[in-house]
PDB file of C-alpha atoms in Angstrom:
ATOM      1  CA  MET A 138       0.000   0.000   0.000  1.00  0.00           C
ATOM      2  CA  THR A 139       1.399   3.399  -0.934  1.00  0.00           C
ATOM      3  CA  SER A 140       1.484   6.267   1.523  1.00  0.00           C
ATOM      4  CA  LEU A 141      -1.222   8.054  -0.501  1.00  0.00           C
ATOM      5  CA  GLU A 142      -3.493   4.982  -0.398  1.00  0.00           C
ATOM      6  CA  LEU A 143      -2.959   4.710   3.368  1.00  0.00           C
ATOM      7  CA  THR A 144      -3.721   8.405   3.734  1.00  0.00           C
ATOM      8  CA  LYS A 145      -6.988   7.994   1.827  1.00  0.00           C
ATOM      9  CA  GLN A 146      -8.027   5.050   4.015  1.00  0.00           C
ATOM     10  CA  ILE A 147      -7.301   6.951   7.225  1.00  0.00           C
ATOM     11  CA  VAL A 148      -9.149  10.057   6.034  1.00  0.00           C
ATOM     12  CA  LYS A 149     -12.213   7.920   5.197  1.00  0.00           C
ATOM     13  CA  ILE A 150     -12.118   6.340   8.660  1.00  0.00           C
ATOM     14  CA  LEU A 151     -11.870   9.721  10.380  1.00  0.00           C
ATOM     15  CA  ASP A 152     -14.636  11.168   8.215  1.00  0.00           C
ATOM     16  CA  THR A 153     -16.928   8.215   8.940  1.00  0.00           C
ATOM     17  CA  LYS A 154     -16.355   8.644  12.700  1.00  0.00           C
ATOM     18  CA  LYS A 155     -17.283  12.350  12.489  1.00  0.00           C
ATOM     19  CA  ALA A 156     -13.838  13.883  13.001  1.00  0.00           C
ATOM     20  CA  GLU A 157     -13.908  17.625  12.400  1.00  0.00           C
ATOM     21  CA  ASP A 158     -11.662  19.840  10.289  1.00  0.00           C
ATOM     22  CA  ILE A 159      -9.676  17.003   8.707  1.00  0.00           C
ATOM     23  CA  ARG A 160      -6.600  18.330   6.935  1.00  0.00           C
ATOM     24  CA  VAL A 161      -3.932  16.490   4.977  1.00  0.00           C
ATOM     25  CA  ILE A 162      -0.572  18.088   4.371  1.00  0.00           C
ATOM     26  CA  LYS A 163       1.884  16.549   1.943  1.00  0.00           C
ATOM     27  CA  ILE A 164       5.317  17.085   3.472  1.00  0.00           C
ATOM     28  CA  LYS A 165       7.211  14.531   1.392  1.00  0.00           C
ATOM     29  CA  ASP A 166       9.088  17.181  -0.576  1.00  0.00           C
ATOM     30  CA  ILE A 167      10.108  19.266   2.430  1.00  0.00           C
ATOM     31  CA  SER A 168      10.879  16.726   5.169  1.00  0.00           C
ATOM     32  CA  ILE A 169      12.161  13.210   5.751  1.00  0.00           C
ATOM     33  CA  ILE A 170       9.789  12.762   8.711  1.00  0.00           C
ATOM     34  CA  ALA A 171       6.896  11.430   6.618  1.00  0.00           C
ATOM     35  CA  ASP A 172       5.092  11.798   3.315  1.00  0.00           C
ATOM     36  CA  TYR A 173       1.797  13.026   4.810  1.00  0.00           C
ATOM     37  CA  PHE A 174       0.478  14.547   8.013  1.00  0.00           C
ATOM     38  CA  ILE A 175      -3.211  13.971   8.723  1.00  0.00           C
ATOM     39  CA  ILE A 176      -4.679  16.370  11.265  1.00  0.00           C
ATOM     40  CA  ALA A 177      -8.180  15.996  12.715  1.00  0.00           C
ATOM     41  CA  THR A 178     -10.180  17.318  15.644  1.00  0.00           C
ATOM     42  CA  GLY A 179     -12.394  15.627  18.219  1.00  0.00           C
ATOM     43  CA  ASN A 180     -14.855  17.536  20.422  1.00  0.00           C
ATOM     44  CA  SER A 181     -13.877  15.784  23.645  1.00  0.00           C
ATOM     45  CA  SER A 182     -11.061  13.669  25.019  1.00  0.00           C
ATOM     46  CA  THR A 183     -13.393  10.688  24.630  1.00  0.00           C
ATOM     47  CA  GLN A 184     -13.896  11.415  20.933  1.00  0.00           C
ATOM     48  CA  VAL A 185     -10.145  12.014  20.415  1.00  0.00           C
ATOM     49  CA  LYS A 186      -9.439   8.573  21.871  1.00  0.00           C
ATOM     50  CA  ALA A 187     -12.289   6.970  19.902  1.00  0.00           C
ATOM     51  CA  LEU A 188     -11.011   8.447  16.623  1.00  0.00           C
ATOM     52  CA  ALA A 189      -7.463   7.232  17.266  1.00  0.00           C
ATOM     53  CA  ASP A 190      -8.743   3.816  18.362  1.00  0.00           C
ATOM     54  CA  GLU A 191     -10.852   3.464  15.217  1.00  0.00           C
ATOM     55  CA  VAL A 192      -7.933   4.333  12.924  1.00  0.00           C
ATOM     56  CA  ASP A 193      -5.687   1.896  14.805  1.00  0.00           C
ATOM     57  CA  PHE A 194      -8.324  -0.860  14.633  1.00  0.00           C
ATOM     58  CA  LYS A 195      -9.344  -0.431  10.974  1.00  0.00           C
ATOM     59  CA  ILE A 196      -5.788  -0.033   9.681  1.00  0.00           C
ATOM     60  CA  GLY A 197      -4.790  -2.974  11.886  1.00  0.00           C
ATOM     61  CA  GLU A 198      -7.371  -5.078  10.047  1.00  0.00           C
ATOM     62  CA  MET A 199      -5.356  -4.315   6.906  1.00  0.00           C
ATOM     63  CA  GLY A 200      -2.259  -5.724   8.584  1.00  0.00           C
ATOM     64  CA  LEU A 201      -0.617  -2.417   9.498  1.00  0.00           C
ATOM     65  CA  SER A 202       0.281  -1.211  12.966  1.00  0.00           C
ATOM     66  CA  PRO A 203       1.631   2.163  13.951  1.00  0.00           C
ATOM     67  CA  ALA A 204       5.371   2.179  14.576  1.00  0.00           C
ATOM     68  CA  HIS A 205       4.740   4.524  17.492  1.00  0.00           C
ATOM     69  CA  THR A 206       1.780   6.001  19.341  1.00  0.00           C
ATOM     70  CA  GLU A 207       1.701   8.899  21.735  1.00  0.00           C
ATOM     71  CA  GLY A 208      -0.836  10.781  23.818  1.00  0.00           C
ATOM     72  CA  TYR A 209      -3.400   8.134  24.744  1.00  0.00           C
ATOM     73  CA  GLN A 210      -3.216   9.041  28.445  1.00  0.00           C
ATOM     74  CA  SER A 211      -4.260  12.669  28.123  1.00  0.00           C
ATOM     75  CA  ALA A 212      -6.251  12.244  24.877  1.00  0.00           C
ATOM     76  CA  THR A 213      -5.821  15.908  23.970  1.00  0.00           C
ATOM     77  CA  TRP A 214      -3.299  15.143  21.215  1.00  0.00           C
ATOM     78  CA  THR A 215      -2.950  11.558  20.071  1.00  0.00           C
ATOM     79  CA  VAL A 216      -0.370  10.622  17.448  1.00  0.00           C
ATOM     80  CA  LEU A 217      -0.333   7.444  15.362  1.00  0.00           C
ATOM     81  CA  ASP A 218       2.918   7.131  13.412  1.00  0.00           C
ATOM     82  CA  TYR A 219       2.698   4.866  10.377  1.00  0.00           C
ATOM     83  CA  LEU A 220       6.172   6.052   9.262  1.00  0.00           C
ATOM     84  CA  ASP A 221       5.158   7.569   5.906  1.00  0.00           C
ATOM     85  CA  VAL A 222       1.836   8.800   7.298  1.00  0.00           C
ATOM     86  CA  VAL A 223       1.507  10.468  10.689  1.00  0.00           C
ATOM     87  CA  VAL A 224      -1.966  10.955  12.149  1.00  0.00           C
ATOM     88  CA  HIS A 225      -2.572  13.746  14.667  1.00  0.00           C
ATOM     89  CA  VAL A 226      -5.937  13.719  16.447  1.00  0.00           C
ATOM     90  CA  PHE A 227      -6.434  16.813  18.583  1.00  0.00           C
ATOM     91  CA  TYR A 228      -8.878  18.141  21.102  1.00  0.00           C
ATOM     92  CA  LYS A 229     -10.042  21.500  19.686  1.00  0.00           C
ATOM     93  CA  ASP A 230      -8.192  23.803  22.127  1.00  0.00           C
ATOM     94  CA  THR A 231      -4.978  21.808  21.871  1.00  0.00           C
ATOM     95  CA  ARG A 232      -5.043  21.954  18.087  1.00  0.00           C
ATOM     96  CA  THR A 233      -5.347  25.734  18.212  1.00  0.00           C
ATOM     97  CA  THR A 234      -2.415  25.948  20.626  1.00  0.00           C
ATOM     98  CA  TYR A 235      -0.006  23.896  18.509  1.00  0.00           C
ATOM     99  CA  SER A 236      -1.229  25.014  15.071  1.00  0.00           C
ATOM    100  CA  LEU A 237       0.534  22.304  13.043  1.00  0.00           C
ATOM    101  CA  GLU A 238      -0.974  23.652   9.848  1.00  0.00           C
ATOM    102  CA  ARG A 239       0.939  26.894  10.396  1.00  0.00           C
ATOM    103  CA  LEU A 240       4.158  25.099  11.315  1.00  0.00           C
ATOM    104  CA  TRP A 241       3.975  22.964   8.163  1.00  0.00           C
ATOM    105  CA  SER A 242       2.635  25.682   5.848  1.00  0.00           C
ATOM    106  CA  ASP A 243       5.476  24.966   3.386  1.00  0.00           C
ATOM    107  CA  GLY A 244       3.773  21.631   2.699  1.00  0.00           C
ATOM    108  CA  VAL A 245       0.979  21.157   0.184  1.00  0.00           C
ATOM    109  CA  GLU A 246      -2.516  20.839   1.607  1.00  0.00           C
ATOM    110  CA  ILE A 247      -4.523  18.235  -0.283  1.00  0.00           C
ATOM    111  CA  PRO A 248      -8.245  18.982  -0.684  1.00  0.00           C
ATOM    112  CA  LEU A 249     -10.378  16.572   1.316  1.00  0.00           C
ATOM    113  CA  ASP A 250     -12.752  15.854  -1.570  1.00  0.00           C
ATOM    114  CA  GLU A 251      -9.829  14.426  -3.584  1.00  0.00           C
ATOM    115  CA  LEU A 252      -9.115  11.964  -0.796  1.00  0.00           C
ATOM    116  CA  LEU A 253     -12.703  10.888  -0.142  1.00  0.00           C
ATOM    117  CA  GLN A 254     -13.493   9.833  -3.729  1.00  0.00           C
TER     118      GLN A 254
END
């Protein structure tokens, strides 16, 4: 599975589970960290955890596990690192504080409708 195909699958999972303000930033050309960052928002710590759990479960069914996870205890910013694709699920206030979209503004934001087709 390519990193773009994985990104599309994760975006569909997040969209189905009612994540808000899903953004995908292609950072492949500006960083060696990953090919894509996926950023999404949950309205509560419970929803943040549920979104991360659903991505982990559904992608796990495809035989993939994150190389690293972070933030499950506080559930205000949970990270699932699939090496080429890094998923950030934020609680609304935490997302505003860290503003990853601003930090990675040199990347290319991919329109959501392209990924949900």
